[in-house]
């Protein structure tokens, strides 16, 4: 059976890491499969949202310590390091991180090291009550190199990033919720259904607006205020499709639109 299960239905692409015997650790094969799956998701007009999860009791334990990491330690050259900048772990962490379509991580268990990086690379994270998050790299003699530090700082702040990376101790789902690492924690059996409800909320919206909003959020991070405001104004006032937006406004006027609140 494939190390990555891919299913598409109802405009959602489901990507399931499938190495339960290795806690869904990413070996070179799974890295390649993820890269190909994210490219396919990006290019397939039949799907607009992706849900990433894992089989068994882990979301992802990170890069495989037997097959992925040792060749890098033993054989990496300066040229390889430069080339690797373009191709982060699993594609979504770096290289395919600008896919405009929304991505949801349904964190079903352990998200460790590169697995944490993969979860953080998704736009929205929903956690099972059994989920655990950790950055254990310092125990092995290195630290995050595929977006973990950057996204921890941007998402949770320097305090959380410093404690997690310097202690190399895990946190549970409720702690992750308090520090904004995940948007919600749900019962384990309700995890996928909750992720699907989040996806459904996204899918009822204008996808042009959704993708422009995601692009804008990524573009404004770390910029000075005036640049942030300029980017938001440019993107916001150019994000609409005239025919679609006027049609959606008419549904609002007629009180026939979904999700009125």
Coordinates of N, CA and C in Angstrom, one line a residue:
X1 N 0.8 -1.2 0.0 CA 0.0 0.0 0.0 C 0.9 1.2 0.0
X2 N 0.4 2.3 -0.6 CA 1.2 3.5 -0.8 C 1.5 4.1 0.6
X3 N 2.6 4.8 0.7 CA 2.9 5.5 1.9 C 2.2 6.8 2.1
X4 N 1.5 7.2 1.0 CA 0.6 8.4 1.1 C -0.7 8.0 0.4
X5 N -1.8 8.1 1.1 CA -3.1 7.8 0.6 C -3.7 9.2 0.1
X6 N -4.2 9.2 -1.1 CA -4.8 10.4 -1.6 C -6.2 10.1 -2.1
X7 N -7.2 10.9 -1.7 CA -8.6 10.7 -2.1 C -9.1 12.1 -2.4
X8 N -10.0 12.2 -3.4 CA -10.6 13.5 -3.7 C -12.2 13.3 -3.7
X9 N -12.9 14.1 -3.0 CA -14.3 14.1 -3.1 C -14.9 15.4 -2.5
X10 N -16.0 15.8 -3.2 CA -16.7 17.0 -2.7 C -15.8 18.2 -2.6
X11 N -14.9 18.4 -3.6 CA -13.9 19.5 -3.7 C -12.9 19.5 -2.6
X12 N -12.7 18.4 -1.9 CA -11.7 18.3 -0.9 C -10.7 17.2 -1.3
X13 N -9.4 17.5 -1.2 CA -8.4 16.5 -1.4 C -7.9 16.0 0.0
X14 N -8.0 14.7 0.2 CA -7.6 14.1 1.5 C -6.2 13.5 1.3
X15 N -5.2 14.0 2.0 CA -3.8 13.4 2.0 C -3.6 12.8 3.4
X16 N -3.3 11.4 3.4 CA -3.1 10.7 4.6 C -1.8 10.1 4.6
X17 N -0.9 10.5 5.5 CA 0.4 9.9 5.7 C 0.2 8.4 6.2
X18 N 0.8 7.5 5.5 CA 0.5 6.1 5.8 C 1.7 5.2 6.0
X19 N 2.5 5.6 7.0 CA 3.6 4.7 7.5 C 3.4 4.5 9.0
X20 N 2.3 3.9 9.4 CA 2.0 3.9 10.9 C 3.1 3.1 11.7
X21 N 3.7 2.2 11.0 CA 4.8 1.4 11.7 C 6.0 2.3 12.1
X22 N 6.1 3.4 11.4 CA 7.2 4.4 11.7 C 6.7 5.7 12.1
X23 N 5.5 5.7 12.7 CA 4.8 7.0 13.2 C 4.7 8.0 12.1
X24 N 4.5 7.5 10.9 CA 4.4 8.3 9.7 C 5.6 9.3 9.4
X25 N 6.7 8.8 9.9 CA 8.0 9.6 9.6 C 8.2 9.6 8.1
X26 N 8.8 10.7 7.6 CA 8.9 11.0 6.2 C 10.3 10.5 5.7
X27 N 10.2 9.4 4.9 CA 11.4 8.9 4.3 C 11.5 9.5 2.9
X28 N 12.6 9.3 2.1 CA 12.7 9.9 0.8 C 11.5 9.6 -0.1
X29 N 10.9 8.4 0.0 CA 9.8 8.1 -0.9 C 8.6 8.9 -0.5
X30 N 8.3 9.0 0.8 CA 7.1 9.8 1.2 C 7.3 11.3 0.9
X31 N 8.6 11.7 1.1 CA 8.9 13.1 0.7 C 8.5 13.4 -0.8
X32 N 8.9 12.5 -1.6 CA 8.6 12.6 -3.1 C 7.1 12.5 -3.3
X33 N 6.4 11.6 -2.7 CA 5.0 11.4 -2.9 C 4.2 12.7 -2.4
X34 N 4.7 13.3 -1.3 CA 4.0 14.5 -0.8 C 4.2 15.6 -1.8
X35 N 5.4 15.8 -2.3 CA 5.7 16.8 -3.2 C 4.8 16.7 -4.5
X36 N 4.7 15.5 -5.0 CA 3.8 15.2 -6.1 C 2.3 15.5 -5.8
X37 N 1.9 15.1 -4.6 CA 0.5 15.3 -4.3 C 0.1 16.7 -4.1
X38 N 1.1 17.5 -3.5 CA 0.8 18.9 -3.3 C 0.8 19.6 -4.7
X39 N 1.6 19.2 -5.6 CA 1.6 19.8 -7.0 C 0.3 19.5 -7.6
X40 N -0.2 18.2 -7.5 CA -1.4 17.8 -8.1 C -2.6 18.6 -7.5
X41 N -2.6 18.8 -6.2 CA -3.6 19.6 -5.5 C -3.7 21.0 -6.0
X42 N -2.5 21.6 -6.2 CA -2.4 23.0 -6.7 C -3.0 23.1 -8.1
X43 N -2.8 22.1 -8.9 CA -3.1 22.2 -10.3 C -4.5 21.6 -10.7
X44 N -5.2 20.9 -9.8 CA -6.4 20.3 -10.1 C -7.6 21.2 -9.7
X45 N -8.3 21.6 -10.7 CA -9.4 22.5 -10.5 C -10.6 21.9 -9.9
X46 N -10.7 20.6 -9.7 CA -11.8 19.9 -9.1 C -11.7 20.0 -7.5
X47 N -10.6 20.4 -7.0 CA -10.5 20.5 -5.5 C -10.0 21.9 -5.1
X48 N -10.6 22.3 -4.0 CA -10.3 23.7 -3.5 C -9.7 23.7 -2.1
X49 N -9.8 22.7 -1.4 CA -9.2 22.6 0.0 C -8.6 21.2 0.2
X50 N -7.5 21.2 1.0 CA -6.9 19.9 1.3 C -6.9 19.7 2.8
X51 N -7.1 18.4 3.2 CA -7.0 18.0 4.6 C -5.9 17.0 4.7
X52 N -4.9 17.3 5.6 CA -3.7 16.4 5.8 C -3.8 15.8 7.1
X53 N -3.7 14.5 7.2 CA -3.7 13.7 8.5 C -2.8 12.5 8.4
X54 N -2.8 11.7 9.5 CA -2.0 10.5 9.5 C -2.8 9.3 9.9
X55 N -2.2 8.1 9.6 CA -2.8 6.9 10.1 C -2.2 6.5 11.4
X56 N -2.9 5.6 12.1 CA -2.4 5.2 13.4 C -2.5 6.2 14.5
X57 N -1.5 6.2 15.4 CA -1.5 7.1 16.6 C -0.6 8.3 16.4
X58 N -0.1 8.6 15.2 CA 0.7 9.7 15.0 C 0.3 10.5 13.8
X59 N 0.4 11.8 13.9 CA 0.3 12.6 12.7 C 1.5 12.5 11.8
X60 N 2.7 12.8 12.4 CA 3.9 12.6 11.7 C 5.1 12.8 12.7
X61 N 6.0 11.9 12.7 CA 7.1 12.0 13.6 C 8.3 12.7 13.0
X62 N 8.1 13.3 11.9 CA 9.2 14.1 11.2 C 10.0 13.3 10.2
X63 N 11.1 13.8 9.9 CA 12.0 13.1 8.9 C 12.5 11.8 9.5
X64 N 12.5 10.8 8.7 CA 12.9 9.4 9.2 C 14.4 9.5 9.6
X65 N 14.6 9.2 10.9 CA 16.0 9.3 11.4 C 16.9 8.2 10.9
X66 N 16.4 7.2 10.2 CA 17.2 6.1 9.6 C 17.5 6.3 8.2
X67 N 16.6 6.8 7.4 CA 16.7 6.9 6.0 C 16.8 8.3 5.4
X68 N 16.3 9.3 6.1 CA 16.3 10.7 5.6 C 17.4 11.5 6.1
X69 N 17.7 11.4 7.4 CA 18.6 12.3 8.0 C 20.1 11.9 7.8
X70 N 20.5 10.6 8.0 CA 21.9 10.2 7.9 C 22.6 10.6 6.6
X71 N 21.9 10.4 5.4 CA 22.6 10.8 4.2 C 22.9 12.4 4.2
X72 N 22.0 13.2 4.8 CA 22.3 14.6 4.8 C 23.5 14.9 5.7
X73 N 23.6 14.3 6.9 CA 24.7 14.5 7.8 C 26.0 14.0 7.1
X74 N 26.0 12.9 6.5 CA 27.2 12.3 6.0 C 27.6 12.8 4.6
X75 N 26.7 13.3 3.8 CA 27.0 13.5 2.4 C 26.7 15.0 1.9
X76 N 26.0 15.8 2.7 CA 25.6 17.1 2.3 C 26.8 18.0 1.9
X77 N 26.8 18.6 0.8 CA 27.8 19.6 0.4 C 27.2 21.0 0.4
X78 N 28.0 22.0 0.4 CA 27.5 23.4 0.3 C 26.5 23.5 -0.9
X79 N 26.8 22.9 -2.0 CA 25.9 22.9 -3.2 C 24.6 22.3 -2.9
X80 N 24.6 21.2 -2.2 CA 23.3 20.5 -1.8 C 22.5 21.4 -0.9
X81 N 23.2 22.0 0.1 CA 22.5 22.9 1.0 C 21.8 24.0 0.2
X82 N 22.5 24.6 -0.7 CA 21.9 25.7 -1.5 C 20.7 25.2 -2.3
X83 N 20.8 24.0 -2.9 CA 19.7 23.4 -3.7 C 18.5 23.1 -2.8
X84 N 18.8 22.6 -1.6 CA 17.7 22.2 -0.7 C 16.9 23.3 -0.2
X85 N 17.4 24.5 -0.3 CA 16.6 25.7 0.1 C 15.3 25.8 -0.7
X86 N 15.3 25.2 -1.9 CA 14.1 25.3 -2.7 C 13.1 24.2 -2.5
X87 N 13.5 23.2 -1.7 CA 12.6 22.0 -1.6 C 12.6 21.5 -0.1
X88 N 11.7 22.2 0.7 CA 11.5 21.8 2.1 C 10.9 20.5 2.3
X89 N 11.0 20.0 3.5 CA 10.5 18.6 3.8 C 9.0 18.5 3.4
X90 N 8.7 17.5 2.6 CA 7.3 17.3 2.2 C 6.7 18.3 1.3
X91 N 7.5 19.2 0.8 CA 7.1 20.2 -0.2 C 6.3 21.4 0.4
X92 N 5.4 21.2 1.3 CA 4.5 22.3 1.7 C 5.3 23.2 2.7
X93 N 6.3 22.7 3.3 CA 7.1 23.5 4.3 C 7.9 24.6 3.6
X94 N 8.4 24.3 2.4 CA 9.2 25.2 1.6 C 9.2 24.8 0.2
X95 N 9.0 25.6 -0.7 CA 9.0 25.3 -2.2 C 7.6 25.3 -2.7
X96 N 6.6 24.6 -2.0 CA 5.2 24.6 -2.4 C 4.4 25.3 -1.4
X97 N 5.0 26.2 -0.6 CA 4.3 26.8 0.5 C 3.4 28.0 0.0
X98 N 3.5 28.4 -1.2 CA 2.7 29.4 -1.7 C 1.5 28.9 -2.5
X99 N 1.1 27.7 -2.4 CA -0.1 27.2 -3.0 C -1.3 28.1 -2.4
X100 N -2.1 28.6 -3.4 CA -3.1 29.6 -3.0 C -4.3 28.9 -2.3
X101 N -4.5 27.6 -2.5 CA -5.7 26.9 -2.0 C -5.4 26.7 -0.5
X102 N -6.5 26.7 0.3 CA -6.3 26.5 1.8 C -6.0 25.0 2.1
X103 N -5.2 24.9 3.2 CA -4.8 23.5 3.7 C -5.2 23.4 5.1
X104 N -5.7 22.3 5.5 CA -6.0 22.0 6.9 C -5.3 20.8 7.4
X105 N -4.6 20.9 8.6 CA -4.0 19.8 9.2 C -5.0 19.2 10.3
X106 N -5.3 18.0 10.2 CA -6.1 17.3 11.2 C -5.1 16.4 12.0
X107 N -4.7 17.0 13.1 CA -3.5 16.4 13.9 C -4.1 15.4 14.8
X108 N -3.9 14.1 14.4 CA -4.5 13.0 15.1 C -3.7 12.4 16.3
X109 N -2.4 12.8 16.3 CA -1.5 12.2 17.4 C -0.2 13.0 17.4
X110 N 0.9 12.3 17.6 CA 2.2 13.0 17.7 C 2.5 13.8 16.4
X111 N 2.9 15.1 16.6 CA 3.4 15.9 15.5 C 4.8 16.4 16.0
X112 N 5.8 15.7 15.6 CA 7.1 15.9 16.1 C 8.1 16.4 15.0
X113 N 9.0 17.3 15.4 CA 10.1 17.7 14.6 C 9.6 18.2 13.2
X114 N 10.0 17.5 12.1 CA 9.4 17.8 10.8 C 7.9 17.6 10.7
X115 N 7.4 16.8 11.5 CA 5.9 16.6 11.5 C 5.2 17.9 12.1
X116 N 5.9 18.5 13.1 CA 5.4 19.8 13.6 C 5.5 20.8 12.5
X117 N 6.6 20.8 11.7 CA 6.8 21.8 10.7 C 5.7 21.6 9.6
X118 N 5.4 20.3 9.3 CA 4.4 20.1 8.3 C 3.0 20.6 8.7
X119 N 2.7 20.4 10.0 CA 1.4 20.9 10.6 C 1.4 22.4 10.5
X120 N 2.5 23.0 10.9 CA 2.5 24.5 11.0 C 2.5 25.1 9.6
X121 N 2.9 24.3 8.6 CA 2.8 24.8 7.2 C 1.4 24.8 6.6
X122 N 0.5 24.1 7.3 CA -0.9 24.1 6.9 C -1.5 25.4 7.4
X123 N -2.6 25.9 6.7 CA -3.2 27.2 7.1 C -4.0 27.1 8.4
X124 N -4.6 26.0 8.6 CA -5.5 25.8 9.8 C -5.2 24.5 10.4
X125 N -5.1 24.4 11.7 CA -4.8 23.2 12.4 C -5.9 22.8 13.4
X126 N -6.5 21.7 13.3 CA -7.4 21.1 14.2 C -6.8 19.9 14.9
X127 N -6.9 19.9 16.2 CA -6.2 18.8 16.9 C -7.1 17.9 17.6
X128 N -6.8 16.6 17.6 CA -7.4 15.6 18.5 C -7.0 15.9 19.9
X129 N -7.8 15.5 20.9 CA -7.4 15.6 22.3 C -6.2 14.8 22.6
X130 N -5.9 13.8 21.7 CA -4.7 13.0 21.9 C -3.4 13.6 21.2
X131 N -3.5 14.7 20.5 CA -2.4 15.2 19.8 C -1.3 15.7 20.8
X132 N -0.1 15.6 20.3 CA 1.1 16.1 21.1 C 2.0 16.7 20.1
X133 N 2.7 17.8 20.5 CA 3.5 18.6 19.6 C 4.9 18.7 20.2
X134 N 5.9 18.6 19.4 CA 7.3 18.7 20.0 C 8.3 19.0 19.0
X135 N 9.4 19.6 19.4 CA 10.6 19.9 18.6 C 11.7 19.2 19.3
X136 N 12.0 18.0 19.0 CA 13.0 17.2 19.7 C 14.4 17.3 19.0
X137 N 14.6 18.1 18.0 CA 15.8 18.0 17.2 C 17.0 18.3 18.1
X138 N 16.9 19.2 19.0 CA 18.1 19.5 19.9 C 18.6 18.3 20.6
X139 N 17.8 17.3 20.8 CA 18.2 16.0 21.4 C 19.1 15.2 20.5
X140 N 18.9 15.5 19.2 CA 19.7 14.8 18.1 C 20.9 15.5 17.6
X141 N 21.0 16.8 18.0 CA 22.2 17.5 17.6 C 22.0 18.5 16.5
X142 N 20.8 18.9 16.2 CA 20.5 20.0 15.2 C 19.2 20.6 15.6
X143 N 18.6 21.5 14.7 CA 17.3 22.1 15.0 C 16.6 22.3 13.7
X144 N 15.4 22.8 13.8 CA 14.5 23.0 12.6 C 15.2 23.7 11.5
X145 N 15.0 23.2 10.3 CA 15.5 23.8 9.1 C 14.5 24.0 8.0
X146 N 13.2 23.5 8.3 CA 12.2 23.5 7.2 C 11.0 24.3 7.7
X147 N 11.2 25.5 8.3 CA 10.1 26.4 8.6 C 9.6 26.3 10.0
X148 N 10.1 25.4 10.8 CA 9.6 25.2 12.2 C 9.9 26.4 13.1
X149 N 11.1 27.0 13.0 CA 11.3 28.1 13.9 C 10.6 29.3 13.4
X150 N 10.6 29.6 12.1 CA 9.9 30.7 11.5 C 8.4 30.7 11.8
X151 N 7.8 29.6 11.6 CA 6.3 29.5 11.8 C 6.0 29.4 13.3
X152 N 6.8 28.8 14.1 CA 6.5 28.9 15.5 C 6.6 30.3 16.0
X153 N 7.6 31.1 15.6 CA 7.7 32.5 16.0 C 6.5 33.3 15.5
X154 N 6.2 33.1 14.2 CA 5.1 33.9 13.6 C 3.7 33.5 14.2
X155 N 3.5 32.2 14.5 CA 2.2 31.8 15.0 C 2.1 31.9 16.5
X156 N 3.1 31.5 17.2 CA 3.0 31.4 18.7 C 3.8 32.4 19.5
X157 N 4.8 33.1 18.8 CA 5.6 34.0 19.5 C 6.9 33.5 19.9
X158 N 7.9 34.4 20.2 CA 9.2 33.9 20.6 C 9.3 33.1 21.9
X159 N 8.4 33.4 22.8 CA 8.4 32.7 24.1 C 8.2 31.2 23.9
X160 N 7.1 30.9 23.2 CA 6.8 29.5 22.9 C 7.9 28.8 22.1
X161 N 8.3 29.5 21.1 CA 9.4 28.9 20.2 C 10.6 28.6 21.1
X162 N 11.1 29.6 21.9 CA 12.3 29.4 22.7 C 12.1 28.2 23.7
X163 N 11.0 28.1 24.3 CA 10.8 27.1 25.3 C 10.8 25.7 24.6
X164 N 10.0 25.6 23.5 CA 9.9 24.3 22.8 C 11.2 23.8 22.3
X165 N 12.0 24.8 21.6 CA 13.2 24.4 21.0 C 14.3 24.1 21.9
X166 N 14.4 25.0 23.0 CA 15.6 24.9 23.9 C 15.4 23.7 24.9
X167 N 14.2 23.4 25.3 CA 13.9 22.3 26.2 C 13.8 21.0 25.5
X168 N 13.3 21.1 24.2 CA 13.0 19.8 23.5 C 12.0 19.0 24.2
X169 N 11.0 19.6 24.9 CA 10.0 18.9 25.6 C 8.7 19.1 24.8
X170 N 7.8 18.1 24.8 CA 6.5 18.2 24.1 C 5.5 19.0 24.9
X171 N 4.4 19.4 24.1 CA 3.3 20.0 24.8 C 2.0 19.3 24.3
X172 N 1.0 19.3 25.1 CA -0.2 18.6 24.7 C -1.2 19.5 23.9
X173 N -2.3 18.9 23.5 CA -3.2 19.7 22.7 C -3.8 20.9 23.3
X174 N -4.1 20.8 24.6 CA -4.7 22.0 25.3 C -3.7 23.1 25.4
X175 N -2.4 22.8 25.7 CA -1.4 23.8 25.7 C -1.2 24.4 24.3
X176 N -1.2 23.6 23.3 CA -1.1 24.1 21.9 C -2.2 25.0 21.6
X177 N -3.4 24.8 22.1 CA -4.6 25.7 21.9 C -4.4 27.0 22.6
X178 N -3.8 27.0 23.8 CA -3.6 28.2 24.6 C -2.6 29.1 23.9
X179 N -1.6 28.5 23.2 CA -0.6 29.3 22.6 C -0.8 29.5 21.1
X180 N -2.0 29.2 20.7 CA -2.5 29.6 19.3 C -1.9 28.7 18.2
X181 N -1.3 27.6 18.6 CA -0.7 26.7 17.7 C -1.8 25.9 16.9
X182 N -2.9 25.7 17.5 CA -4.1 25.0 16.9 C -5.3 25.9 17.1
X183 N -6.3 25.8 16.2 CA -7.5 26.6 16.3 C -8.5 26.0 17.2
X184 N -8.5 24.7 17.3 CA -9.5 24.0 18.2 C -9.0 22.6 18.5
X185 N -9.5 22.1 19.6 CA -9.2 20.7 20.1 C -10.5 20.0 20.2
X186 N -10.6 18.8 19.6 CA -11.9 18.1 19.6 C -11.6 16.7 20.1
X187 N -12.7 16.0 20.4 CA -12.6 14.5 20.7 C -12.0 13.8 19.5
X188 N -11.2 12.8 19.8 CA -10.4 12.1 18.8 C -11.4 11.6 17.7
X189 N -12.5 11.0 18.0 CA -13.4 10.4 17.0 C -14.1 11.5 16.2
X190 N -14.0 12.8 16.6 CA -14.7 13.8 15.9 C -13.7 14.6 15.0
X191 N -12.4 14.2 15.0 CA -11.4 15.0 14.4 C -11.6 15.3 12.9
X192 N -11.8 14.2 12.1 CA -11.9 14.4 10.7 C -13.2 15.1 10.3
X193 N -14.3 14.8 11.0 CA -15.6 15.5 10.8 C -15.4 17.0 11.0
X194 N -14.7 17.3 12.1 CA -14.5 18.7 12.4 C -13.7 19.4 11.3
X195 N -12.6 18.7 10.8 CA -11.8 19.3 9.7 C -12.7 19.5 8.5
X196 N -13.6 18.5 8.2 CA -14.5 18.6 7.1 C -15.4 19.8 7.2
X197 N -15.9 20.1 8.4 CA -16.8 21.2 8.7 C -16.0 22.5 8.4
X198 N -14.8 22.6 8.8 CA -14.0 23.8 8.5 C -13.8 23.9 7.0
X199 N -13.5 22.8 6.4 CA -13.4 22.9 4.9 C -14.7 23.3 4.2
X200 N -15.8 22.8 4.7 CA -17.1 23.2 4.2 C -17.4 24.7 4.3
X201 N -17.0 25.3 5.5 CA -17.1 26.7 5.7 C -16.3 27.5 4.7
X202 N -15.1 27.0 4.3 CA -14.3 27.6 3.3 C -14.9 27.5 2.0
X203 N -15.4 26.3 1.7 CA -15.9 26.0 0.3 C -17.2 26.8 0.0
X204 N -17.9 27.3 1.0 CA -19.1 28.0 0.7 C -18.8 29.5 0.2
X205 N -17.6 29.9 0.4 CA -17.2 31.2 0.1 C -16.6 31.3 -1.3
X206 N -16.5 32.6 -1.8 CA -15.8 32.8 -3.1 C -14.4 32.3 -3.0
X207 N -14.0 31.4 -3.8 CA -12.6 30.9 -3.8 C -11.6 31.9 -4.2
X208 N -12.0 32.8 -5.1 CA -11.1 33.9 -5.5 C -10.8 34.8 -4.3
X209 N -11.8 35.1 -3.5 CA -11.6 35.9 -2.3 C -10.8 35.1 -1.3
X210 N -11.0 33.9 -1.1 CA -10.3 33.0 -0.1 C -8.8 33.0 -0.5
X211 N -8.5 32.8 -1.8 CA -7.1 32.6 -2.2 C -6.4 34.0 -2.1
X212 N -7.1 35.1 -2.4 CA -6.5 36.4 -2.3 C -6.2 36.7 -0.9
X213 N -7.1 36.4 0.0 CA -6.9 36.6 1.5 C -5.7 35.8 2.0
X214 N -5.6 34.6 1.6 CA -4.4 33.8 2.0 C -3.1 34.4 1.5
X215 N -3.1 34.8 0.2 CA -1.9 35.4 -0.4 C -1.6 36.7 0.4
X216 N -2.6 37.5 0.7 CA -2.4 38.7 1.4 C -1.8 38.5 2.8
X217 N -2.3 37.5 3.5 CA -1.8 37.2 4.9 C -0.3 36.8 4.8
X218 N 0.0 35.9 3.8 CA 1.4 35.5 3.7 C 2.3 36.7 3.3
X219 N 1.8 37.6 2.5 CA 2.6 38.7 2.0 C 2.9 39.8 3.0
X220 N 2.0 40.0 4.0 CA 2.1 41.1 4.9 C 3.0 40.7 6.1
X221 N 3.2 39.4 6.4 CA 3.9 39.0 7.6 C 5.3 39.6 7.6
X222 N 5.7 40.3 8.6 CA 7.0 40.8 8.8 C 7.3 42.2 8.1
X223 N 6.3 42.7 7.4 CA 6.6 44.0 6.7 C 6.2 45.2 7.5
X224 N 6.7 46.3 7.2 CA 6.3 47.6 7.9 C 4.9 47.9 7.7
X225 N 4.2 48.6 8.6 CA 2.8 48.8 8.6 C 2.4 49.4 7.2
X226 N 3.1 50.4 6.7 CA 2.6 51.1 5.5 C 2.6 50.1 4.3
X227 N 3.6 49.2 4.3 CA 3.6 48.2 3.2 C 2.5 47.2 3.4
X228 N 2.2 46.8 4.6 CA 1.1 45.9 4.9 C -0.2 46.5 4.4
X229 N -0.4 47.8 4.8 CA -1.7 48.4 4.4 C -1.8 48.5 2.9
X230 N -0.7 48.8 2.2 CA -0.7 49.0 0.8 C -1.1 47.6 0.1
X231 N -0.4 46.6 0.6 CA -0.7 45.2 0.0 C -2.1 44.8 0.2
X232 N -2.6 45.1 1.4 CA -4.0 44.7 1.7 C -5.0 45.4 0.8
X233 N -4.8 46.8 0.6 CA -5.7 47.6 -0.2 C -5.6 47.1 -1.7
X234 N -4.4 46.9 -2.2 CA -4.3 46.4 -3.6 C -5.0 45.1 -3.8
X235 N -4.7 44.2 -2.9 CA -5.3 42.8 -3.1 C -6.8 42.8 -2.8
X236 N -7.2 43.5 -1.7 CA -8.6 43.5 -1.4 C -9.5 44.2 -2.4
X237 N -9.1 45.3 -3.0 CA -9.9 46.0 -4.0 C -9.8 45.4 -5.4
X238 N -8.9 44.4 -5.5 CA -8.8 43.8 -6.8 C -9.1 42.3 -6.8
X239 N -9.7 41.8 -5.6 CA -9.9 40.4 -5.4 C -11.2 39.9 -6.0
X240 N -12.1 40.7 -6.4 CA -13.4 40.2 -6.7 C -13.5 40.0 -8.2
X241 N -14.3 39.0 -8.6 CA -14.8 38.8 -10.0 C -16.2 39.5 -10.0
X242 N -16.3 40.4 -11.0 CA -17.5 41.3 -11.0 C -18.8 40.5 -11.0
X243 N -18.8 39.5 -11.9 CA -20.1 38.7 -12.1 C -20.3 37.9 -10.8
X244 N -19.3 37.2 -10.3 CA -19.5 36.4 -9.1 C -19.9 37.3 -7.9
X245 N -19.2 38.4 -7.7 CA -19.5 39.2 -6.5 C -20.9 39.9 -6.6
X246 N -21.3 40.4 -7.7 CA -22.6 40.9 -7.9 C -23.7 39.9 -7.6
X247 N -23.4 38.7 -8.1 CA -24.4 37.6 -7.9 C -24.5 37.2 -6.4
X248 N -23.3 37.2 -5.7 CA -23.4 36.9 -4.3 C -24.0 38.0 -3.5
X249 N -23.8 39.3 -3.9 CA -24.5 40.4 -3.3 C -26.0 40.3 -3.4
X250 N -26.4 39.9 -4.6 CA -27.9 39.7 -4.9 C -28.5 38.7 -3.9
X251 N -27.7 37.6 -3.8 CA -28.2 36.6 -2.8 C -28.4 37.1 -1.4
X252 N -27.4 38.0 -1.0 CA -27.5 38.6 0.3 C -28.7 39.5 0.3
X253 N -28.9 40.4 -0.7 CA -30.1 41.3 -0.7 C -31.4 40.5 -0.6
X254 N -31.4 39.3 -1.4 CA -32.6 38.5 -1.4 C -32.8 37.6 -0.2
X255 N -31.8 37.6 0.7 CA -31.8 36.8 1.9 C -31.8 35.3 1.6
X256 N -31.1 34.9 0.5 CA -31.0 33.5 0.1 C -29.6 32.9 0.3
X257 N -28.7 33.7 0.8 CA -27.3 33.2 0.9 C -27.1 32.3 2.1
X258 N -26.1 31.4 2.0 CA -25.8 30.5 3.1 C -25.2 31.2 4.3
X259 N -25.3 30.7 5.4 CA -24.6 31.1 6.6 C -24.9 32.5 7.1
X260 N -26.1 33.0 6.9 CA -26.4 34.3 7.4 C -26.3 34.4 8.9
X261 N -25.6 35.4 9.4 CA -25.4 35.5 10.9 C -25.5 37.0 11.3

